[in-house]
PDB file of C-alpha atoms in Angstrom:
ATOM      1  CA  UNK A 418       0.000   0.000   0.000  1.00  0.00           C
ATOM      2  CA  UNK A 419       1.932   2.955  -1.209  1.00  0.00           C
ATOM      3  CA  UNK A 420       1.001   6.560  -0.763  1.00  0.00           C
ATOM      4  CA  UNK A 421      -0.818   6.157   2.574  1.00  0.00           C
ATOM      5  CA  UNK A 422       1.611   8.374   4.435  1.00  0.00           C
ATOM      6  CA  UNK A 423       0.976  11.143   1.920  1.00  0.00           C
ATOM      7  CA  UNK A 424      -2.821  10.773   2.141  1.00  0.00           C
ATOM      8  CA  UNK A 425      -2.970  10.622   5.964  1.00  0.00           C
ATOM      9  CA  UNK A 426      -0.495  13.030   7.525  1.00  0.00           C
ATOM     10  CA  UNK A 427       0.494  12.564  11.171  1.00  0.00           C
ATOM     11  CA  UNK A 428      -1.073  15.013  13.624  1.00  0.00           C
ATOM     12  CA  UNK A 429      -0.165  15.894  17.205  1.00  0.00           C
ATOM     13  CA  UNK A 430      -1.665  13.512  19.760  1.00  0.00           C
ATOM     14  CA  UNK A 431      -2.171  10.621  17.366  1.00  0.00           C
ATOM     15  CA  UNK A 432      -1.070   7.067  18.152  1.00  0.00           C
ATOM     16  CA  UNK A 433      -0.313   4.159  15.871  1.00  0.00           C
ATOM     17  CA  UNK A 434      -0.499   0.451  16.606  1.00  0.00           C
ATOM     18  CA  UNK A 435       2.756  -1.420  17.126  1.00  0.00           C
ATOM     19  CA  UNK A 436       1.822  -3.787  14.285  1.00  0.00           C
ATOM     20  CA  UNK A 437      -0.095  -2.694  11.189  1.00  0.00           C
ATOM     21  CA  UNK A 438      -3.227  -4.889  10.834  1.00  0.00           C
ATOM     22  CA  UNK A 439      -2.579  -4.982   7.083  1.00  0.00           C
ATOM     23  CA  UNK A 440       0.517  -7.105   7.744  1.00  0.00           C
ATOM     24  CA  UNK A 441      -1.185  -9.555  10.125  1.00  0.00           C
ATOM     25  CA  UNK A 442      -2.575 -12.953   9.053  1.00  0.00           C
ATOM     26  CA  UNK A 443      -6.288 -12.639   8.227  1.00  0.00           C
ATOM     27  CA  UNK A 444      -8.967 -13.991  10.558  1.00  0.00           C
ATOM     28  CA  UNK A 445     -11.297 -14.666   7.633  1.00  0.00           C
ATOM     29  CA  UNK A 446     -11.532 -14.092   3.932  1.00  0.00           C
ATOM     30  CA  UNK A 447     -13.443 -11.157   2.506  1.00  0.00           C
ATOM     31  CA  UNK A 448     -14.210 -11.036  -1.177  1.00  0.00           C
ATOM     32  CA  UNK A 449     -14.900  -7.835  -3.046  1.00  0.00           C
ATOM     33  CA  UNK A 450     -18.167  -8.213  -4.938  1.00  0.00           C
ATOM     34  CA  UNK A 451     -17.722  -5.115  -7.073  1.00  0.00           C
ATOM     35  CA  UNK A 452     -16.307  -1.608  -7.357  1.00  0.00           C
ATOM     36  CA  UNK A 453     -17.659   1.905  -6.963  1.00  0.00           C
ATOM     37  CA  UNK A 454     -17.413   4.402  -9.793  1.00  0.00           C
ATOM     38  CA  UNK A 455     -17.387   7.895  -8.328  1.00  0.00           C
ATOM     39  CA  UNK A 456     -16.264  11.324  -9.532  1.00  0.00           C
ATOM     40  CA  UNK A 457     -13.748  11.546  -6.666  1.00  0.00           C
ATOM     41  CA  UNK A 458     -10.107  10.742  -7.458  1.00  0.00           C
ATOM     42  CA  UNK A 459      -8.299  12.435  -4.565  1.00  0.00           C
ATOM     43  CA  UNK A 460      -8.850  12.529  -0.821  1.00  0.00           C
ATOM     44  CA  UNK A 461      -9.024  16.322  -0.973  1.00  0.00           C
ATOM     45  CA  UNK A 462     -11.861  16.339  -3.526  1.00  0.00           C
ATOM     46  CA  UNK A 463     -13.856  13.508  -1.911  1.00  0.00           C
ATOM     47  CA  UNK A 464     -16.785  14.574   0.291  1.00  0.00           C
ATOM     48  CA  UNK A 465     -16.292  13.745   3.980  1.00  0.00           C
ATOM     49  CA  UNK A 466     -19.758  12.185   4.373  1.00  0.00           C
ATOM     50  CA  UNK A 467     -22.916  11.289   2.468  1.00  0.00           C
ATOM     51  CA  UNK A 468     -24.634  14.603   3.256  1.00  0.00           C
ATOM     52  CA  UNK A 469     -21.754  16.495   1.646  1.00  0.00           C
ATOM     53  CA  UNK A 470     -21.718  14.036  -1.280  1.00  0.00           C
ATOM     54  CA  UNK A 471     -25.430  14.650  -1.943  1.00  0.00           C
ATOM     55  CA  UNK A 472     -24.880  18.411  -1.826  1.00  0.00           C
ATOM     56  CA  UNK A 473     -22.477  18.156  -4.800  1.00  0.00           C
ATOM     57  CA  UNK A 474     -25.225  16.696  -7.009  1.00  0.00           C
ATOM     58  CA  UNK A 475     -22.735  14.148  -8.389  1.00  0.00           C
ATOM     59  CA  UNK A 476     -24.220  10.657  -8.926  1.00  0.00           C
ATOM     60  CA  UNK A 477     -22.266   7.428  -8.562  1.00  0.00           C
ATOM     61  CA  UNK A 478     -22.557   3.796  -9.595  1.00  0.00           C
ATOM     62  CA  UNK A 479     -21.513   0.363  -8.445  1.00  0.00           C
ATOM     63  CA  UNK A 480     -20.637  -2.472 -10.748  1.00  0.00           C
ATOM     64  CA  UNK A 481     -21.128  -5.898  -9.234  1.00  0.00           C
ATOM     65  CA  UNK A 482     -18.947  -8.720 -10.556  1.00  0.00           C
ATOM     66  CA  UNK A 483     -20.693 -11.359 -12.702  1.00  0.00           C
ATOM     67  CA  UNK A 484     -20.727 -14.209 -10.137  1.00  0.00           C
ATOM     68  CA  UNK A 485     -22.646 -12.039  -7.648  1.00  0.00           C
ATOM     69  CA  UNK A 486     -25.195 -10.386  -9.949  1.00  0.00           C
ATOM     70  CA  UNK A 487     -28.012 -12.858  -9.275  1.00  0.00           C
ATOM     71  CA  UNK A 488     -27.815 -11.694  -5.671  1.00  0.00           C
ATOM     72  CA  UNK A 489     -29.250  -8.363  -6.828  1.00  0.00           C
ATOM     73  CA  UNK A 490     -32.689  -9.893  -7.461  1.00  0.00           C
ATOM     74  CA  UNK A 491     -35.293  -8.106  -5.345  1.00  0.00           C
ATOM     75  CA  UNK A 492     -33.015  -5.188  -4.466  1.00  0.00           C
ATOM     76  CA  UNK A 493     -35.076  -2.961  -6.784  1.00  0.00           C
ATOM     77  CA  UNK A 494     -37.857  -3.015  -4.153  1.00  0.00           C
ATOM     78  CA  UNK A 495     -35.698  -0.775  -1.944  1.00  0.00           C
ATOM     79  CA  UNK A 496     -35.614   2.998  -2.297  1.00  0.00           C
ATOM     80  CA  UNK A 497     -32.265   3.131  -0.459  1.00  0.00           C
ATOM     81  CA  UNK A 498     -29.396   0.709   0.045  1.00  0.00           C
ATOM     82  CA  UNK A 499     -26.684   0.197   2.636  1.00  0.00           C
ATOM     83  CA  UNK A 500     -23.275  -0.247   1.029  1.00  0.00           C
ATOM     84  CA  UNK A 501     -20.301  -1.663   2.887  1.00  0.00           C
ATOM     85  CA  UNK A 502     -17.063  -0.690   1.198  1.00  0.00           C
ATOM     86  CA  UNK A 503     -13.382  -1.408   1.798  1.00  0.00           C
ATOM     87  CA  UNK A 504     -11.575   1.927   2.166  1.00  0.00           C
ATOM     88  CA  UNK A 505      -8.398   0.575   0.602  1.00  0.00           C
ATOM     89  CA  UNK A 506      -6.381   3.813   0.711  1.00  0.00           C
ATOM     90  CA  UNK A 507      -6.784   4.277   4.466  1.00  0.00           C
ATOM     91  CA  UNK A 508      -4.042   3.371   6.934  1.00  0.00           C
ATOM     92  CA  UNK A 509      -4.963   0.529   9.284  1.00  0.00           C
ATOM     93  CA  UNK A 510      -2.560   1.177  12.151  1.00  0.00           C
ATOM     94  CA  UNK A 511      -3.873   4.538  13.393  1.00  0.00           C
ATOM     95  CA  UNK A 512      -5.686   3.854  16.700  1.00  0.00           C
ATOM     96  CA  UNK A 513      -5.918   7.400  18.149  1.00  0.00           C
ATOM     97  CA  UNK A 514      -6.632  10.226  15.723  1.00  0.00           C
ATOM     98  CA  UNK A 515      -6.750  14.012  15.859  1.00  0.00           C
ATOM     99  CA  UNK A 516      -9.347  15.246  13.372  1.00  0.00           C
ATOM    100  CA  UNK A 517      -8.570  18.651  11.851  1.00  0.00           C
ATOM    101  CA  UNK A 518     -11.716  20.170  13.354  1.00  0.00           C
ATOM    102  CA  UNK A 519     -11.345  18.631  16.841  1.00  0.00           C
ATOM    103  CA  UNK A 520      -9.673  20.168  19.883  1.00  0.00           C
ATOM    104  CA  UNK A 521      -8.410  16.804  21.134  1.00  0.00           C
ATOM    105  CA  UNK A 522      -7.465  13.381  19.837  1.00  0.00           C
ATOM    106  CA  UNK A 523     -10.041  10.571  19.958  1.00  0.00           C
ATOM    107  CA  UNK A 524      -9.956   6.795  19.688  1.00  0.00           C
ATOM    108  CA  UNK A 525     -10.707   5.432  16.218  1.00  0.00           C
ATOM    109  CA  UNK A 526     -13.917   3.740  17.403  1.00  0.00           C
ATOM    110  CA  UNK A 527     -15.300   7.109  18.526  1.00  0.00           C
ATOM    111  CA  UNK A 528     -14.829   8.546  15.018  1.00  0.00           C
ATOM    112  CA  UNK A 529     -16.168   7.991  11.499  1.00  0.00           C
ATOM    113  CA  UNK A 530     -12.696   8.335   9.947  1.00  0.00           C
ATOM    114  CA  UNK A 531     -11.695   5.872   7.204  1.00  0.00           C
ATOM    115  CA  UNK A 532      -8.403   5.177   9.034  1.00  0.00           C
ATOM    116  CA  UNK A 533      -9.121   2.147  11.271  1.00  0.00           C
ATOM    117  CA  UNK A 534      -7.915  -1.444  11.787  1.00  0.00           C
ATOM    118  CA  UNK A 535     -10.526  -2.742   9.315  1.00  0.00           C
ATOM    119  CA  UNK A 536     -11.318   0.171   6.983  1.00  0.00           C
ATOM    120  CA  UNK A 537     -14.947  -0.676   6.279  1.00  0.00           C
ATOM    121  CA  UNK A 538     -17.098   2.160   4.996  1.00  0.00           C
ATOM    122  CA  UNK A 539     -20.832   2.375   5.685  1.00  0.00           C
ATOM    123  CA  UNK A 540     -22.964   4.341   3.230  1.00  0.00           C
ATOM    124  CA  UNK A 541     -26.722   4.767   2.856  1.00  0.00           C
ATOM    125  CA  UNK A 542     -27.552   5.841  -0.687  1.00  0.00           C
ATOM    126  CA  UNK A 543     -30.679   6.302  -2.749  1.00  0.00           C
ATOM    127  CA  UNK A 544     -31.105   3.538  -5.330  1.00  0.00           C
ATOM    128  CA  UNK A 545     -31.602   5.353  -8.647  1.00  0.00           C
ATOM    129  CA  UNK A 546     -31.309   2.428 -11.051  1.00  0.00           C
ATOM    130  CA  UNK A 547     -30.514  -1.274 -11.174  1.00  0.00           C
ATOM    131  CA  UNK A 548     -29.478  -3.470 -14.109  1.00  0.00           C
ATOM    132  CA  UNK A 549     -28.937  -7.042 -12.961  1.00  0.00           C
ATOM    133  CA  UNK A 550     -27.598  -8.201 -16.341  1.00  0.00           C
ATOM    134  CA  UNK A 551     -24.688  -5.733 -16.223  1.00  0.00           C
ATOM    135  CA  UNK A 552     -24.452  -5.580 -12.431  1.00  0.00           C
ATOM    136  CA  UNK A 553     -24.837  -1.803 -12.488  1.00  0.00           C
ATOM    137  CA  UNK A 554     -26.397  -0.014  -9.526  1.00  0.00           C
ATOM    138  CA  UNK A 555     -26.938   3.724  -9.961  1.00  0.00           C
ATOM    139  CA  UNK A 556     -26.860   5.851  -6.791  1.00  0.00           C
ATOM    140  CA  UNK A 557     -27.723   9.433  -5.952  1.00  0.00           C
ATOM    141  CA  UNK A 558     -24.265  10.010  -4.428  1.00  0.00           C
ATOM    142  CA  UNK A 559     -21.330   8.362  -2.652  1.00  0.00           C
ATOM    143  CA  UNK A 560     -18.509   9.579  -0.406  1.00  0.00           C
ATOM    144  CA  UNK A 561     -15.619   7.346  -1.514  1.00  0.00           C
ATOM    145  CA  UNK A 562     -12.858   7.452  -4.087  1.00  0.00           C
ATOM    146  CA  UNK A 563     -13.333   6.045  -7.571  1.00  0.00           C
ATOM    147  CA  UNK A 564     -12.491   2.343  -7.684  1.00  0.00           C
ATOM    148  CA  UNK A 565     -13.303   1.629  -4.030  1.00  0.00           C
ATOM    149  CA  UNK A 566     -14.097  -2.081  -3.527  1.00  0.00           C
ATOM    150  CA  UNK A 567     -17.565  -3.147  -2.360  1.00  0.00           C
ATOM    151  CA  UNK A 568     -17.872  -5.737   0.415  1.00  0.00           C
ATOM    152  CA  UNK A 569     -21.683  -5.991   0.610  1.00  0.00           C
ATOM    153  CA  UNK A 570     -25.008  -4.356  -0.252  1.00  0.00           C
ATOM    154  CA  UNK A 571     -28.202  -4.558   1.769  1.00  0.00           C
ATOM    155  CA  UNK A 572     -31.630  -2.933   1.482  1.00  0.00           C
ATOM    156  CA  UNK A 573     -32.150  -0.063   3.918  1.00  0.00           C
ATOM    157  CA  UNK A 574     -35.216  -0.478   6.133  1.00  0.00           C
ATOM    158  CA  UNK A 575     -36.271   2.836   7.694  1.00  0.00           C
ATOM    159  CA  UNK A 576     -38.521   0.941  10.100  1.00  0.00           C
ATOM    160  CA  UNK A 577     -35.578  -0.870  11.721  1.00  0.00           C
ATOM    161  CA  UNK A 578     -32.409   0.953  10.605  1.00  0.00           C
ATOM    162  CA  UNK A 579     -33.370   4.531  11.574  1.00  0.00           C
ATOM    163  CA  UNK A 580     -33.172   5.468  15.261  1.00  0.00           C
ATOM    164  CA  UNK A 581     -34.567   8.980  15.616  1.00  0.00           C
ATOM    165  CA  UNK A 582     -33.429   9.468  19.218  1.00  0.00           C
ATOM    166  CA  UNK A 583     -29.777   8.519  18.545  1.00  0.00           C
ATOM    167  CA  UNK A 584     -27.246  11.208  19.465  1.00  0.00           C
ATOM    168  CA  UNK A 585     -23.499  11.758  19.820  1.00  0.00           C
ATOM    169  CA  UNK A 586     -22.535  13.995  22.727  1.00  0.00           C
ATOM    170  CA  UNK A 587     -20.974  17.261  21.591  1.00  0.00           C
ATOM    171  CA  UNK A 588     -22.685  17.231  18.172  1.00  0.00           C
ATOM    172  CA  UNK A 589     -25.609  19.506  17.351  1.00  0.00           C
ATOM    173  CA  UNK A 590     -27.164  17.093  14.872  1.00  0.00           C
ATOM    174  CA  UNK A 591     -29.291  14.060  15.604  1.00  0.00           C
TER     175      UNK A 591
END
């Protein structure tokens, strides 16, 4: 993984793991079922979250590999989908981070940063179009770099996935 040090500069108060999880033997095998096509090619140009991605008005698409396309049957019933992606450019050994906007460093599990031991991204996107034959899924927006691998896709159920009373202390939003 080259270029990670350039994409994720070290900040005061940050801590790294003694061993990079990327160099450790895997606990299980994950297969990438497809790739995301997005307009974002650099970390600087990529929106920091799905709200910011939607505000750009830039659509995105996923292409699911041929062996997995039959798994898309019935997905067209959903208005929105949950996408799990593998944030392959992110460092995996950063355990305490200092976000640019934060006064103090925080543990990786208290943040939504892509830098984490297992860099899995979670995205809820509007399903705009679906072509099972080609494996193409059109989305309203996405907040990842072009070429990002996809780990899984699931339908979003507002009745069970949305928790209106959820909060994070110190944030104005719900």
